[in-house]
Short mmCIF file of C-alpha atoms in Angstrom, two decimals:
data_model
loop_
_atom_site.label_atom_id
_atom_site.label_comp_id
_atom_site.label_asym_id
_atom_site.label_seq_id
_atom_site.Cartn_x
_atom_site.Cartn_y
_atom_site.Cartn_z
CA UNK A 1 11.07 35.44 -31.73
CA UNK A 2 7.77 36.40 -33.71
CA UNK A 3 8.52 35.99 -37.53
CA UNK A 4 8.67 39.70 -38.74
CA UNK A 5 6.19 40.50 -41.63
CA UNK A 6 8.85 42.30 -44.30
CA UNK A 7 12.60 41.84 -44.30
CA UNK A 8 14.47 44.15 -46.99
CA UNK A 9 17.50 43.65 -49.08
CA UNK A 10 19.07 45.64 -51.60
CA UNK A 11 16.21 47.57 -53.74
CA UNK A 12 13.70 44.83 -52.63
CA UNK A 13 11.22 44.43 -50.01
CA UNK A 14 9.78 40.63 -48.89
CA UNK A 15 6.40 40.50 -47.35
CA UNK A 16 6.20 36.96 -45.36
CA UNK A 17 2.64 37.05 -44.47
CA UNK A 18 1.21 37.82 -47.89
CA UNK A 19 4.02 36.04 -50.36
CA UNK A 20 4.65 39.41 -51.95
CA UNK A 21 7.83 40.48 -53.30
CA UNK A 22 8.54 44.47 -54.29
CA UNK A 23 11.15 46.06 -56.16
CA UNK A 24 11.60 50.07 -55.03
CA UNK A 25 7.90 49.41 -54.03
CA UNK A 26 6.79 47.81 -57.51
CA UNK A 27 5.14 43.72 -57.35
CA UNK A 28 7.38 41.63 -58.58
CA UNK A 29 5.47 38.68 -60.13
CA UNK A 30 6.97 35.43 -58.38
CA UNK A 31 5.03 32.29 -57.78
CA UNK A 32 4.52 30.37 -54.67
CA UNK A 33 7.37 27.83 -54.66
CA UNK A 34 10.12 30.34 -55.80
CA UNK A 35 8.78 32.78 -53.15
CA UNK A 36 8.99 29.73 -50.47
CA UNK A 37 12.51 29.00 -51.93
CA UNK A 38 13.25 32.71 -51.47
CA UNK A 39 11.50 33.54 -47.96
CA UNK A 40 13.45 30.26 -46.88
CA UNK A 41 16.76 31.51 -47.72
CA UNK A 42 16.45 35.17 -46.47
CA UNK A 43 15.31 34.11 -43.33
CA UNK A 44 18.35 31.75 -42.72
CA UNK A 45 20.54 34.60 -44.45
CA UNK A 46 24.61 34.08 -44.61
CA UNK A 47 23.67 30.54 -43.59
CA UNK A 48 24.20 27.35 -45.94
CA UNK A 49 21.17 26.09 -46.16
CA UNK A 50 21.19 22.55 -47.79
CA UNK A 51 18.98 21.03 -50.78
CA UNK A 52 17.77 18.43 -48.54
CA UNK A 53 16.75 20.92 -46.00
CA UNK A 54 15.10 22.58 -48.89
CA UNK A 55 13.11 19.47 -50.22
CA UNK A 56 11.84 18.55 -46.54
CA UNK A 57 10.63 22.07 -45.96
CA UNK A 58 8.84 22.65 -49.61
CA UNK A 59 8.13 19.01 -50.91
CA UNK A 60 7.26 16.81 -48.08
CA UNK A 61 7.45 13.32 -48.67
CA UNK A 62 4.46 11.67 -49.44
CA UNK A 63 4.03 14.20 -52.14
CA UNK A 64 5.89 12.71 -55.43
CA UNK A 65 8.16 15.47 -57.80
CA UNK A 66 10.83 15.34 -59.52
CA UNK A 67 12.35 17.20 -56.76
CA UNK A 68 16.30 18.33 -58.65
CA UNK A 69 14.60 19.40 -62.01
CA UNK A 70 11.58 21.24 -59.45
CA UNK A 71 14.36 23.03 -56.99
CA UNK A 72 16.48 24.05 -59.94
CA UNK A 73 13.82 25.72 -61.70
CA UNK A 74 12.40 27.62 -59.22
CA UNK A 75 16.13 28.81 -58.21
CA UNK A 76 16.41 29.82 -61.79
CA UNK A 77 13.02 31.47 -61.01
CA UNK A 78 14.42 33.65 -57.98
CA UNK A 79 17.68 34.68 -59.69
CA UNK A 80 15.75 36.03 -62.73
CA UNK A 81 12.90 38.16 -60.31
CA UNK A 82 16.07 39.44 -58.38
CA UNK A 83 18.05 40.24 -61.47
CA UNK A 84 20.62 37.70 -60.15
CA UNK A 85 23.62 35.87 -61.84
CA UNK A 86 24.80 32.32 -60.82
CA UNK A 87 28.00 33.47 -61.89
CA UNK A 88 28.67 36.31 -59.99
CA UNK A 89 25.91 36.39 -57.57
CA UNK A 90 25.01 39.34 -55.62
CA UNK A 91 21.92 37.52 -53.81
CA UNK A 92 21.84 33.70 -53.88
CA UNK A 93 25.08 32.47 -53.61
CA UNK A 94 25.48 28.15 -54.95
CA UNK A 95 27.59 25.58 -52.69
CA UNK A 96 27.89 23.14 -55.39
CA UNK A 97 26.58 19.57 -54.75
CA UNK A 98 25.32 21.25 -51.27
CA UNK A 99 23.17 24.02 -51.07
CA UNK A 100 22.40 27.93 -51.45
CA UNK A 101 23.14 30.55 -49.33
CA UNK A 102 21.39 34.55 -48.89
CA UNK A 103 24.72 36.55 -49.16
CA UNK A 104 23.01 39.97 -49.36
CA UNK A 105 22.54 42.26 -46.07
CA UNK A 106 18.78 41.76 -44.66
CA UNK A 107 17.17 43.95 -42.51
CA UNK A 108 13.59 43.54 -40.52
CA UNK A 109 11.00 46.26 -41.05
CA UNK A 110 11.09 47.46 -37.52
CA UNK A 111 14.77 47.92 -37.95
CA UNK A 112 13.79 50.17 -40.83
CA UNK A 113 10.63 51.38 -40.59
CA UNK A 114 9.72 54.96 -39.66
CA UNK A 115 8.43 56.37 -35.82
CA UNK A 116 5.60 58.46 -34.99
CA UNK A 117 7.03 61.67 -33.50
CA UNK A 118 4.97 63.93 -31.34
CA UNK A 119 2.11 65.39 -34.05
CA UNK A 120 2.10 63.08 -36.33
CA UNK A 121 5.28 63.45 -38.02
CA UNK A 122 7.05 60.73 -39.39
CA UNK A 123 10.96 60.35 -38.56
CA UNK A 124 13.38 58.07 -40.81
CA UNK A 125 16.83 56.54 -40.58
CA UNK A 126 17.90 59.72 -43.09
CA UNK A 127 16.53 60.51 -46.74
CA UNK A 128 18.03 61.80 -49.48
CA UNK A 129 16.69 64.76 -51.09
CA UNK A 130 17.64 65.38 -55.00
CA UNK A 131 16.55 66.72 -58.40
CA UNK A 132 13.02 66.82 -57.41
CA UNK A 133 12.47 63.41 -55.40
CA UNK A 134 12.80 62.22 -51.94
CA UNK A 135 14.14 58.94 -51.32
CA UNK A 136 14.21 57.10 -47.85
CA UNK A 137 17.37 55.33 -46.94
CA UNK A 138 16.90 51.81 -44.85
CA UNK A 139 19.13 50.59 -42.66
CA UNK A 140 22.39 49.34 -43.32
CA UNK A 141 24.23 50.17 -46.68
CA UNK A 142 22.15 52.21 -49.22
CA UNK A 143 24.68 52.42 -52.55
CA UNK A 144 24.54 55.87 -54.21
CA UNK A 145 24.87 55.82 -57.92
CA UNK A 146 24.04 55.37 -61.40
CA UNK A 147 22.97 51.20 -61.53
CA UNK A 148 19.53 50.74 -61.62
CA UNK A 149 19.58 48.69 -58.60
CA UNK A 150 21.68 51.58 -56.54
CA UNK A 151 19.02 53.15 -53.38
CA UNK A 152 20.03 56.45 -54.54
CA UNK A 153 19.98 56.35 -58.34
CA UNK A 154 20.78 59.00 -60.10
CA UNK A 155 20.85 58.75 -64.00
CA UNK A 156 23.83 60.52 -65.05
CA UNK A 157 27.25 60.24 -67.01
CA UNK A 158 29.22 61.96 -64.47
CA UNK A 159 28.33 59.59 -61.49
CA UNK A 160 29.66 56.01 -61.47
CA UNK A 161 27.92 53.01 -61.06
CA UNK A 162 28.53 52.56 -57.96
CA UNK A 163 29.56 55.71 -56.67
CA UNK A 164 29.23 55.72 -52.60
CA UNK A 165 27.48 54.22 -49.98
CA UNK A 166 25.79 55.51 -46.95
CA UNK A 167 25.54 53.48 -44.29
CA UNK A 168 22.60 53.82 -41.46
CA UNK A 169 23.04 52.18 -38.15
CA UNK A 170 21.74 53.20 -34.73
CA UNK A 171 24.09 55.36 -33.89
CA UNK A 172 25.28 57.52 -37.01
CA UNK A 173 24.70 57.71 -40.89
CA UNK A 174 28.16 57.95 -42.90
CA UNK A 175 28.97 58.05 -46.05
CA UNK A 176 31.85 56.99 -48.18
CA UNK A 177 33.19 57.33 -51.65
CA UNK A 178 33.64 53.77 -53.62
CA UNK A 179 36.24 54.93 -55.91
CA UNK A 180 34.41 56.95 -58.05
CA UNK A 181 36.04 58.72 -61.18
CA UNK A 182 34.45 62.12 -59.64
CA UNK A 183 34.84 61.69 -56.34
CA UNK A 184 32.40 62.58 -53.99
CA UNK A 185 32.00 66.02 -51.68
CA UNK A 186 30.41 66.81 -48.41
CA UNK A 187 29.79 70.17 -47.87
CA UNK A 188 32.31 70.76 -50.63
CA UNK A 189 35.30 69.11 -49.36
CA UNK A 190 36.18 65.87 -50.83
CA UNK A 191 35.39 62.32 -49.12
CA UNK A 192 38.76 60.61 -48.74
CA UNK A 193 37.47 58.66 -45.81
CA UNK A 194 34.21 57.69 -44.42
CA UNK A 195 31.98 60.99 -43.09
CA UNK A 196 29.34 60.94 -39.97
CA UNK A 197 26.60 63.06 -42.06
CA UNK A 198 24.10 65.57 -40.15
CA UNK A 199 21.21 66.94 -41.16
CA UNK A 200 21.15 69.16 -43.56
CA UNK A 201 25.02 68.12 -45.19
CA UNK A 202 25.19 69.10 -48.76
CA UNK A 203 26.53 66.11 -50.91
CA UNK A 204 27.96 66.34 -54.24
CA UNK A 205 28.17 63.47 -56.50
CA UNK A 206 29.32 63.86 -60.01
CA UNK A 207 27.16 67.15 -60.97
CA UNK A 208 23.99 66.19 -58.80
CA UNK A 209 23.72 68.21 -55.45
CA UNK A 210 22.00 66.12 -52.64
CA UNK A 211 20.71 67.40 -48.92
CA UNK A 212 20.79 64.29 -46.23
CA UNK A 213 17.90 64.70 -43.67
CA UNK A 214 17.22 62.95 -40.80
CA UNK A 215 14.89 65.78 -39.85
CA UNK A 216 10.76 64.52 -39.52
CA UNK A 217 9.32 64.59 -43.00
CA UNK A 218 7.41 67.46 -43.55
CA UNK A 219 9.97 69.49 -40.74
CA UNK A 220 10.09 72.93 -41.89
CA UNK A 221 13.86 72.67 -42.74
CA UNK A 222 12.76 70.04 -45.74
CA UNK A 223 14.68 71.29 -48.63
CA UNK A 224 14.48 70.44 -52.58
CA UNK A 225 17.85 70.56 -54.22
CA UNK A 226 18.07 70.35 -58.08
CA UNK A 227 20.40 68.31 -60.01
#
C-alpha cells in the first residue's frame, strides 16, 4: 500500500512527506527526531511498538547516542507538541520497560478529504455551521464542546467540556450526547440515544444553535446560524 501523505488525529493533522505537524491547521514546531518518533507511532497506531524497534528504525547502529536519555527526550518532545500527559494519556500511551503505543483514532486524508462534485463544488463528510464559522468534520469521532482540543469548540459556560460527539463513517453521520449537564437537542427534541443527522438538522447545545450540512459548500441551502 502507497504510504498516504497526511493521516489526522484528534485536532491535528501529520504531513509524512514534508515532516509537518498542524494543529486546527496551525505549524506546530517539532523537530526531526520527535516527528520520526511520532510519524513512527501513528503509522503503526493501536500497535505496541517496542524501544528497540524504535532505536533500529531512528538510530542505526554504527551511529553512537546515548540512545535511553535521546528516545526519552524526544517522547517528552511529542507529548508536549500534542498537549499530552504520561499520566493520563490521550495520544501516546507507555508499556513500561517495553514500548509506546498511538491510542488515538487515525484517519488517512483520502478517508477525509473532500470530492469534486460536478461544477466545481466541493462535498465533505458533514460541517458544522455556528455563530459565524464553518467547521469541517473528518471522519470518525469529531467531539463537540467547550475543550480547546474539541473539533467543534464552542467557548461557552453552558456547554460542557466534552459535550457530544458526532461520528462520520461511510454510511451515516450521528450524533450523541456525552453526558452533558444541558443535554443536547436535535431539531428540538432531546438526544437520549445516538441520532443519524441529515442535512440541514438543527442542533442545540447548551445555548449555541448549530445546522449539520453535508450539502456541497457553497450549495444554495448553506445557512449561518448565530450562537
Amino acid at each position: 500500500m502507497t504510504t498516504p501523505r497526511i493521516v489526522r488525529f484528534g485536532v491535528f493533522e501529520l504531513d509524512l512527506r514534508t515532516g509537518e505537524l498542524r494543529k486546527k491547521g496551525v505549524l506546530v514546531k517539532l523537530q526531526e527526531q520527535p516527528f520520526r518518533v511520532l510519524a513512527t507511532l501513528v503509522e503503526r497506531a493501536g500497535e505496541l511498538v517496542r524501544r528497540d524497534e524504535l532505536r533500529e528504525r531512528l538510530w542505526p547502529t554504527d551511529v553512537f547516542v546515548d540512545f535511553e536519555h535521546n528516545l526519552n527526550k524526544a517522547i517528552a518532545k511529542v507529548r508536549r507538541a500534542l498537549g499530552d500527559l504520561a499520566e493520563s494519556p490521550r495520544y501516546i500511551e507507555t508499556l513500561e520497560r517495553r514500548g509506546y503505543r498511538f491510542i488515538a483514532p487515525v484517519e488517512l486524508a483520502d478517508e477525509a478529504a473532500g470530492t469534486q462534485a460536478a461544477g466545481g463544488e466541493t462535498t465533505s463528510p458533514g460541517r458544522m455551521v455556528y455563530a459565524g464559522r464553518t467547521v469541517r468534520l473528518h471522519a470518525g469521532p469529531n467531539v463537540v464542546g467547550r475543550d480547546p482540543d474539541a473539533a467543534v469548540f464552542i467557548d461557552s459556560p453552558k456547554v460542557s467540556r466534552r459535550h457530544a460527539l458526532v461520528t462520520i463513517n461511510a454510511n451515516a453521520a450521528t450524533l450523541s450526547d456525552l453526558g452533558s449537564k444541558n443535554g443536547t437537542f436535535v431539531n428540538a427534541a432531546r438526544v437520549h440515544s445516538p441520532v443519524v443527522l441529515a442535512d440541514g438538522d438543527e442542533i442545540l447545545v447548551g445555548s449555541t444553535r448549530l445546522v449539520f450540512r453535508n450539502a456541497p459548500i457553497g450549495g444554495p441551502t448553506e445557512s449561518d446560524p448565530g450562537a
